[in-house]
Amino acid sequence: MHLAAQVLAPVLFILALGFLLERTRPIEPRTLSQVSIYVLTPCLVFYTVATTRITTQEFLKIGAFLVALTACLWVITKAVARARGYSVSRESVLMLCTLFMNAGNYGIPVALYAFGEGGVDRAVVWVLLQNVLFTSLAVFYAARDTLGSRGAFNTVFKMPQVYTALAAWAFRLLDVPVPPGMLEPIRALGLAMIPIAQLLLGVQLSQTVSTITSDTRRIGLACLLRLVVSPLLAFPLAYVLGIHGLTRQVVILLSGMPTAVNTSILAIEFNAEPRYVCAVVFISTMLSFLTLMVLLTLVK
């Protein structure tokens, strides 16, 4: 447990700096977000894919695990929503809060501090697959009544991570080394994504505080599904899919991440109970410092 606390302490420290920065000198997080999405994250993806020692088999297993975990969570969340008599809109919002975890600006830093560069490699693969496979699904649940499937599908192909990953795979498949003069600045920018992402998370959480709703029962339900049920599903899924070693540790850890901050952005954009979604994002993130300490202790 002490080791887990040491892993999470740097994340909490930088997150707190971002929180205090927004409180003392209000800033527009969109600028940081755009720099992260369109410059830093693509660089991290390119560097990771171009230099990683992850095998194709591991890559496919991470993808299979992510699909299986999401499918199981979808079934459980659907059953819970029906048992509680939720309307279609309330069911959609609960799906938004439980299916999509903060594997990017929270999961990648924790994977780095817990497992080193090998952990980052696997976390980046997870984030890349999550972005490609589930962006449309997240937009669908945020805008179930207002946006067509074509608009959601097109969103995926506006993300630069997809193209940088394909470019990096091309270098690997053609067995052409990336020129050092090109690779080093890409590496530096990619590594900068990790602290910037944590600062951005702190800023976004600071702005979320003012929108917290008092619907504690629904908030608690979403946090339970995201922080407890999801990692509990991860252990048997990793066993069934034959995932071992470091990859097993990382996928189980990422399965217990709190609700993704981007879900609150989508909820605000499409008016999908934004106060509730923002509350789940904030409270699940705060509670995750306790649940992740337990999870890190179990996987390490």
CSV table of C-alpha atoms in Angstrom, one decimal:
chain,number,residue,atom,x,y,z
A,1,MET,CA,0.0,0.0,0.0
A,2,HIS,CA,2.9,2.3,0.8
A,3,LEU,CA,4.4,1.7,-2.7
A,4,ALA,CA,1.0,2.5,-4.3
A,5,ALA,CA,0.8,5.8,-2.4
A,6,GLN,CA,4.3,6.7,-3.7
A,7,VAL,CA,3.2,6.0,-7.3
A,8,LEU,CA,0.1,8.2,-7.0
A,9,ALA,CA,1.7,11.0,-5.0
A,10,PRO,CA,3.4,12.7,-8.1
A,11,VAL,CA,0.0,12.5,-10.0
A,12,LEU,CA,-1.8,14.1,-7.1
A,13,PHE,CA,0.9,16.8,-6.7
A,14,ILE,CA,0.7,17.9,-10.3
A,15,LEU,CA,-3.0,17.6,-10.5
A,16,ALA,CA,-3.2,19.9,-7.4
A,17,LEU,CA,-1.0,22.4,-9.0
A,18,GLY,CA,-3.4,22.6,-12.0
A,19,PHE,CA,-6.3,22.9,-9.7
A,20,LEU,CA,-4.7,25.8,-7.7
A,21,LEU,CA,-3.6,27.4,-10.9
A,22,GLU,CA,-7.1,27.6,-12.3
A,23,ARG,CA,-8.4,28.9,-8.9
A,24,THR,CA,-5.8,31.7,-8.5
A,25,ARG,CA,-5.4,32.6,-12.2
A,26,PRO,CA,-8.3,31.4,-14.2
A,27,ILE,CA,-7.3,30.0,-17.6
A,28,GLU,CA,-9.0,28.6,-20.6
A,29,PRO,CA,-8.3,24.8,-20.6
A,30,ARG,CA,-9.2,24.6,-24.3
A,31,THR,CA,-5.7,25.9,-25.3
A,32,LEU,CA,-3.9,23.2,-23.2
A,33,SER,CA,-6.3,20.6,-24.5
A,34,GLN,CA,-5.7,21.5,-28.1
A,35,VAL,CA,-1.9,21.4,-27.6
A,36,SER,CA,-2.2,18.0,-26.0
A,37,ILE,CA,-4.6,16.5,-28.5
A,38,TYR,CA,-3.0,17.9,-31.7
A,39,VAL,CA,0.7,18.0,-30.9
A,40,LEU,CA,1.9,16.2,-27.7
A,41,THR,CA,-0.3,13.1,-27.8
A,42,PRO,CA,0.4,12.4,-31.5
A,43,CYS,CA,4.1,12.7,-30.8
A,44,LEU,CA,3.8,10.3,-27.9
A,45,VAL,CA,1.8,7.8,-30.0
A,46,PHE,CA,4.3,8.0,-32.9
A,47,TYR,CA,7.3,7.5,-30.6
A,48,THR,CA,5.7,4.7,-28.7
A,49,VAL,CA,4.6,2.8,-31.8
A,50,ALA,CA,7.9,3.4,-33.6
A,51,THR,CA,10.1,2.2,-30.8
A,52,THR,CA,8.0,-0.1,-28.6
A,53,ARG,CA,9.0,-3.7,-28.1
A,54,ILE,CA,5.3,-4.7,-27.7
A,55,THR,CA,4.6,-7.6,-30.0
A,56,THR,CA,1.7,-7.7,-32.4
A,57,GLN,CA,0.2,-10.5,-30.3
A,58,GLU,CA,0.3,-8.2,-27.2
A,59,PHE,CA,-1.2,-5.4,-29.2
A,60,LEU,CA,-4.1,-7.6,-30.3
A,61,LYS,CA,-4.6,-8.9,-26.7
A,62,ILE,CA,-4.9,-5.4,-25.4
A,63,GLY,CA,-7.5,-4.6,-28.0
A,64,ALA,CA,-9.4,-7.8,-27.3
A,65,PHE,CA,-9.3,-7.0,-23.5
A,66,LEU,CA,-10.6,-3.5,-24.1
A,67,VAL,CA,-13.5,-4.7,-26.3
A,68,ALA,CA,-14.4,-7.5,-23.9
A,69,LEU,CA,-14.3,-5.2,-20.8
A,70,THR,CA,-16.5,-2.6,-22.5
A,71,ALA,CA,-19.0,-5.2,-23.6
A,72,CYS,CA,-19.3,-6.7,-20.1
A,73,LEU,CA,-19.6,-3.2,-18.6
A,74,TRP,CA,-22.3,-2.3,-21.2
A,75,VAL,CA,-24.3,-5.4,-20.3
A,76,ILE,CA,-24.1,-4.7,-16.5
A,77,THR,CA,-24.8,-1.0,-16.9
A,78,LYS,CA,-27.8,-1.8,-19.1
A,79,ALA,CA,-29.2,-4.3,-16.6
A,80,VAL,CA,-28.7,-1.8,-13.7
A,81,ALA,CA,-30.4,1.0,-15.6
A,82,ARG,CA,-33.4,-1.2,-16.5
A,83,ALA,CA,-33.6,-2.5,-12.9
A,84,ARG,CA,-33.8,1.1,-11.6
A,85,GLY,CA,-36.3,2.1,-14.2
A,86,TYR,CA,-34.1,4.6,-15.9
A,87,SER,CA,-35.4,6.5,-19.0
A,88,VAL,CA,-33.4,6.2,-22.3
A,89,SER,CA,-31.7,9.5,-21.6
A,90,ARG,CA,-30.7,8.5,-18.1
A,91,GLU,CA,-29.4,5.2,-19.3
A,92,SER,CA,-27.3,7.0,-21.9
A,93,VAL,CA,-25.7,9.3,-19.3
A,94,LEU,CA,-24.9,6.3,-17.0
A,95,MET,CA,-23.3,4.6,-20.0
A,96,LEU,CA,-21.2,7.7,-20.7
A,97,CYS,CA,-20.0,7.7,-17.1
A,98,THR,CA,-19.1,4.0,-16.8
A,99,LEU,CA,-17.8,2.8,-20.2
A,100,PHE,CA,-15.2,5.5,-20.7
A,101,MET,CA,-12.2,5.7,-18.4
A,102,ASN,CA,-9.5,8.4,-18.1
A,103,ALA,CA,-6.7,6.3,-19.5
A,104,GLY,CA,-5.0,9.3,-21.1
A,105,ASN,CA,-4.2,12.2,-18.8
A,106,TYR,CA,-4.5,10.0,-15.7
A,107,GLY,CA,-3.8,6.5,-16.8
A,108,ILE,CA,-0.6,7.1,-18.7
A,109,PRO,CA,1.1,9.0,-15.9
A,110,VAL,CA,0.2,6.4,-13.3
A,111,ALA,CA,1.4,3.6,-15.6
A,112,LEU,CA,4.7,5.5,-16.0
A,113,TYR,CA,5.2,6.0,-12.2
A,114,ALA,CA,4.1,2.4,-11.5
A,115,PHE,CA,5.8,0.4,-14.3
A,116,GLY,CA,8.2,2.7,-16.2
A,117,GLU,CA,8.4,3.1,-19.9
A,118,GLY,CA,7.1,-0.4,-20.6
A,119,GLY,CA,3.9,0.7,-18.7
A,120,VAL,CA,3.6,3.8,-20.8
A,121,ASP,CA,4.0,1.8,-24.0
A,122,ARG,CA,1.0,-0.4,-23.1
A,123,ALA,CA,-1.0,2.5,-21.8
A,124,VAL,CA,-0.5,4.4,-25.1
A,125,VAL,CA,-1.7,1.4,-27.1
A,126,TRP,CA,-4.8,1.3,-24.8
A,127,VAL,CA,-5.5,5.0,-25.4
A,128,LEU,CA,-5.0,4.7,-29.1
A,129,LEU,CA,-7.3,1.8,-29.4
A,130,GLN,CA,-9.9,3.5,-27.1
A,131,ASN,CA,-9.8,6.6,-29.3
A,132,VAL,CA,-10.2,4.6,-32.5
A,133,LEU,CA,-12.8,2.1,-31.3
A,134,PHE,CA,-14.9,4.0,-28.9
A,135,THR,CA,-15.0,7.7,-29.8
A,136,SER,CA,-18.1,7.2,-31.9
A,137,LEU,CA,-19.7,5.2,-29.1
A,138,ALA,CA,-19.0,8.0,-26.6
A,139,VAL,CA,-20.4,10.7,-28.9
A,140,PHE,CA,-23.4,8.4,-29.5
A,141,TYR,CA,-24.3,8.2,-25.9
A,142,ALA,CA,-23.7,12.0,-25.3
A,143,ALA,CA,-25.8,13.0,-28.3
A,144,ARG,CA,-28.2,10.0,-28.6
A,145,ASP,CA,-31.1,12.2,-29.5
A,146,THR,CA,-29.4,15.0,-31.4
A,147,LEU,CA,-26.5,13.6,-33.6
A,148,GLY,CA,-26.5,11.0,-36.3
A,149,SER,CA,-24.1,8.0,-36.5
A,150,ARG,CA,-22.3,9.6,-39.5
A,151,GLY,CA,-21.2,12.6,-37.4
A,152,ALA,CA,-20.0,10.4,-34.7
A,153,PHE,CA,-18.1,8.2,-37.1
A,154,ASN,CA,-16.4,11.2,-38.8
A,155,THR,CA,-15.1,12.4,-35.4
A,156,VAL,CA,-12.8,9.4,-35.2
A,157,PHE,CA,-11.0,10.4,-38.4
A,158,LYS,CA,-10.4,14.0,-37.2
A,159,MET,CA,-8.1,12.7,-34.5
A,160,PRO,CA,-4.4,13.0,-35.5
A,161,GLN,CA,-3.4,10.0,-33.3
A,162,VAL,CA,-4.8,7.6,-35.9
A,163,TYR,CA,-2.6,9.0,-38.6
A,164,THR,CA,0.6,9.3,-36.5
A,165,ALA,CA,0.2,5.7,-35.4
A,166,LEU,CA,-0.2,4.6,-39.1
A,167,ALA,CA,2.9,6.5,-40.0
A,168,ALA,CA,4.9,4.9,-37.2
A,169,TRP,CA,3.7,1.4,-38.2
A,170,ALA,CA,4.8,2.1,-41.8
A,171,PHE,CA,8.3,2.8,-40.6
A,172,ARG,CA,8.2,-0.5,-38.6
A,173,LEU,CA,6.8,-2.6,-41.4
A,174,LEU,CA,9.2,-1.2,-44.0
A,175,ASP,CA,12.1,-1.7,-41.5
A,176,VAL,CA,13.2,1.9,-42.0
A,177,PRO,CA,14.7,3.6,-39.0
A,178,VAL,CA,13.3,6.9,-38.0
A,179,PRO,CA,16.1,9.6,-38.4
A,180,PRO,CA,17.5,10.5,-34.9
A,181,GLY,CA,17.1,14.2,-35.7
A,182,MET,CA,13.4,13.6,-36.2
A,183,LEU,CA,12.9,11.1,-33.4
A,184,GLU,CA,14.4,13.0,-30.5
A,185,PRO,CA,12.2,16.1,-30.7
A,186,ILE,CA,9.2,13.8,-31.2
A,187,ARG,CA,10.2,12.0,-28.0
A,188,ALA,CA,10.7,15.2,-26.1
A,189,LEU,CA,7.3,16.5,-27.1
A,190,GLY,CA,5.7,13.1,-26.4
A,191,LEU,CA,7.1,13.0,-22.9
A,192,ALA,CA,5.8,16.6,-22.3
A,193,MET,CA,2.3,15.3,-22.8
A,194,ILE,CA,2.4,13.5,-19.4
A,195,PRO,CA,2.8,16.5,-17.0
A,196,ILE,CA,0.7,18.8,-19.3
A,197,ALA,CA,-2.1,16.2,-19.2
A,198,GLN,CA,-2.0,16.1,-15.4
A,199,LEU,CA,-2.1,20.0,-15.2
A,200,LEU,CA,-5.0,20.0,-17.6
A,201,LEU,CA,-6.9,17.4,-15.5
A,202,GLY,CA,-6.4,19.6,-12.4
A,203,VAL,CA,-7.7,22.7,-14.3
A,204,GLN,CA,-10.7,20.8,-15.6
A,205,LEU,CA,-11.5,19.4,-12.1
A,206,SER,CA,-11.3,22.9,-10.6
A,207,GLN,CA,-13.9,24.1,-13.1
A,208,THR,CA,-16.0,21.0,-12.5
A,209,VAL,CA,-16.4,21.7,-8.8
A,210,SER,CA,-18.9,24.5,-9.3
A,211,THR,CA,-21.2,22.2,-11.4
A,212,ILE,CA,-21.5,19.4,-8.9
A,213,THR,CA,-25.0,18.2,-8.4
A,214,SER,CA,-26.5,16.8,-5.1
A,215,ASP,CA,-27.8,13.5,-6.7
A,216,THR,CA,-25.5,11.4,-4.5
A,217,ARG,CA,-27.2,8.1,-5.1
A,218,ARG,CA,-26.8,8.2,-8.9
A,219,ILE,CA,-23.3,9.6,-8.6
A,220,GLY,CA,-22.4,6.8,-6.2
A,221,LEU,CA,-23.8,4.2,-8.6
A,222,ALA,CA,-21.7,5.4,-11.5
A,223,CYS,CA,-18.6,5.6,-9.3
A,224,LEU,CA,-19.2,2.0,-8.1
A,225,LEU,CA,-19.5,0.7,-11.6
A,226,ARG,CA,-16.4,2.6,-12.9
A,227,LEU,CA,-14.0,2.2,-9.9
A,228,VAL,CA,-15.0,-1.2,-8.4
A,229,VAL,CA,-17.0,-3.3,-10.9
A,230,SER,CA,-14.7,-2.5,-13.9
A,231,PRO,CA,-11.4,-3.7,-12.2
A,232,LEU,CA,-13.2,-6.7,-10.7
A,233,LEU,CA,-14.2,-7.7,-14.2
A,234,ALA,CA,-10.6,-7.2,-15.4
A,235,PHE,CA,-9.0,-10.0,-13.4
A,236,PRO,CA,-11.0,-12.9,-14.9
A,237,LEU,CA,-10.9,-11.3,-18.4
A,238,ALA,CA,-7.1,-11.1,-18.3
A,239,TYR,CA,-7.0,-14.8,-17.3
A,240,VAL,CA,-9.4,-15.9,-20.0
A,241,LEU,CA,-7.6,-14.0,-22.7
A,242,GLY,CA,-4.2,-15.3,-21.5
A,243,ILE,CA,-2.7,-11.9,-20.7
A,244,HIS,CA,0.2,-12.2,-18.3
A,245,GLY,CA,3.1,-10.2,-16.9
A,246,LEU,CA,3.4,-6.4,-17.4
A,247,THR,CA,0.6,-6.3,-19.9
A,248,ARG,CA,-1.7,-7.9,-17.4
A,249,GLN,CA,-0.7,-5.4,-14.7
A,250,VAL,CA,-1.3,-2.4,-17.0
A,251,VAL,CA,-4.7,-3.4,-18.4
A,252,ILE,CA,-6.0,-4.2,-14.9
A,253,LEU,CA,-4.8,-0.9,-13.6
A,254,LEU,CA,-6.3,1.1,-16.5
A,255,SER,CA,-9.6,-0.7,-16.1
A,256,GLY,CA,-9.9,1.0,-12.7
A,257,MET,CA,-9.4,4.5,-13.9
A,258,PRO,CA,-12.1,7.1,-13.1
A,259,THR,CA,-14.6,8.5,-15.6
A,260,ALA,CA,-12.9,10.3,-18.5
A,261,VAL,CA,-12.9,14.1,-18.4
A,262,ASN,CA,-13.8,14.2,-22.0
A,263,THR,CA,-17.3,12.8,-21.1
A,264,SER,CA,-18.0,16.0,-19.2
A,265,ILE,CA,-17.0,18.0,-22.3
A,266,LEU,CA,-19.4,15.9,-24.5
A,267,ALA,CA,-22.2,16.2,-21.9
A,268,ILE,CA,-21.9,20.0,-21.9
A,269,GLU,CA,-21.7,20.1,-25.7
A,270,PHE,CA,-24.9,18.0,-26.2
A,271,ASN,CA,-26.7,19.0,-22.9
A,272,ALA,CA,-26.6,15.4,-21.6
A,273,GLU,CA,-27.1,16.1,-17.9
A,274,PRO,CA,-23.8,18.0,-17.7
A,275,ARG,CA,-24.0,18.8,-14.0
A,276,TYR,CA,-24.4,15.1,-13.2
A,277,VAL,CA,-21.6,14.0,-15.5
A,278,CYS,CA,-19.2,16.6,-14.2
A,279,ALA,CA,-20.0,15.5,-10.7
A,280,VAL,CA,-19.2,11.9,-11.5
A,281,VAL,CA,-15.9,12.9,-13.2
A,282,PHE,CA,-14.8,14.9,-10.2
A,283,ILE,CA,-15.9,12.5,-7.4
A,284,SER,CA,-14.7,9.4,-9.2
A,285,THR,CA,-11.3,11.0,-9.7
A,286,MET,CA,-11.1,11.9,-6.0
A,287,LEU,CA,-12.2,8.4,-4.9
A,288,SER,CA,-9.8,6.8,-7.4
A,289,PHE,CA,-6.8,7.8,-5.2
A,290,LEU,CA,-8.1,5.3,-2.7
A,291,THR,CA,-9.3,2.6,-5.1
A,292,LEU,CA,-6.1,2.7,-7.2
A,293,MET,CA,-3.9,2.3,-4.1
A,294,VAL,CA,-5.7,-1.0,-3.5
A,295,LEU,CA,-5.6,-2.0,-7.1
A,296,LEU,CA,-1.9,-1.2,-7.5
A,297,THR,CA,-1.1,-3.3,-4.4
A,298,LEU,CA,-3.0,-6.2,-5.9
A,299,VAL,CA,-1.4,-6.1,-9.3
A,300,LYS,CA,2.2,-5.4,-8.1
